[in-house]
XYZ file of C-alpha atoms in Angstrom:
87
model
C -64.831 -110.109 140.134
C -65.691 -108.025 137.075
C -67.320 -109.223 133.903
C -65.193 -110.369 130.999
C -64.846 -110.245 127.235
C -64.700 -113.660 125.565
C -63.419 -114.139 121.998
C -64.921 -117.147 120.213
C -65.297 -118.485 116.681
C -68.536 -118.487 114.727
C -67.695 -120.844 111.889
C -64.563 -119.405 110.305
C -64.935 -115.883 111.701
C -64.542 -114.444 115.183
C -66.907 -112.691 117.598
C -66.673 -111.501 121.164
C -69.217 -111.362 123.935
C -69.292 -109.367 127.141
C -70.468 -111.322 130.177
C -71.343 -110.013 133.607
C -70.091 -111.215 136.967
C -72.865 -113.816 137.008
C -71.798 -115.036 133.521
C -74.954 -113.575 131.943
C -74.291 -112.518 128.326
C -74.670 -108.731 128.140
C -73.562 -108.098 124.543
C -72.380 -109.984 121.452
C -70.332 -108.409 118.668
C -70.604 -108.626 114.937
C -68.246 -110.797 112.894
C -64.488 -110.234 112.508
C -62.212 -111.930 109.979
C -59.472 -112.541 112.512
C -58.833 -112.649 116.243
C -56.787 -109.437 116.110
C -59.809 -107.556 114.731
C -62.013 -108.846 117.541
C -59.387 -107.907 120.140
C -59.031 -104.395 118.657
C -62.813 -103.947 118.872
C -62.781 -105.035 122.527
C -60.174 -102.350 123.291
C -62.313 -99.760 121.466
C -65.411 -100.762 123.455
C -63.490 -100.603 126.734
C -62.134 -97.168 125.851
C -65.469 -95.661 124.751
C -68.158 -97.365 126.842
C -67.753 -95.450 130.101
C -68.492 -92.094 128.477
C -71.026 -93.394 125.952
C -74.529 -91.989 125.986
C -77.670 -94.073 125.630
C -79.566 -93.053 122.480
C -83.083 -94.461 122.022
C -83.715 -95.178 118.332
C -86.458 -97.720 118.983
C -89.318 -95.374 118.145
C -91.198 -96.616 121.223
C -92.575 -94.109 123.707
C -89.786 -92.821 125.924
C -90.348 -93.903 129.486
C -87.536 -93.337 131.926
C -86.178 -96.622 133.324
C -86.627 -97.444 136.965
C -84.100 -95.833 139.288
C -83.912 -99.100 141.239
C -83.176 -101.446 138.339
C -84.645 -104.921 138.643
C -85.850 -107.581 136.261
C -87.689 -106.927 133.025
C -90.536 -109.431 133.224
C -90.985 -109.541 129.437
C -87.417 -110.703 128.734
C -86.155 -111.917 132.099
C -83.104 -109.681 131.675
C -81.801 -107.241 134.194
C -82.478 -103.520 133.632
C -79.836 -100.928 134.310
C -80.814 -98.473 137.009
C -80.714 -94.722 136.664
C -79.524 -94.340 133.087
C -81.781 -91.795 131.346
C -82.537 -92.390 127.686
C -81.792 -89.777 125.043
C -84.022 -89.431 122.003
């Protein structure tokens, strides 16, 4: 089973989150005034994500991520394997 996009309310506005197969939250959107706006953003993410490049704007030293993936001990989150960073 693949991950899923979930639309939810945050007060009076809407957000969406992307969850993985294990229900771990991978990403959370900004605010949208209506559900249609959140749904349109989900379609845009789905259309653009596969070809999107990773751009490192953190200013931290650029170290290439592990090719094996694994857990990041500082955050407990899973690292993606094999995706080189672009400065």
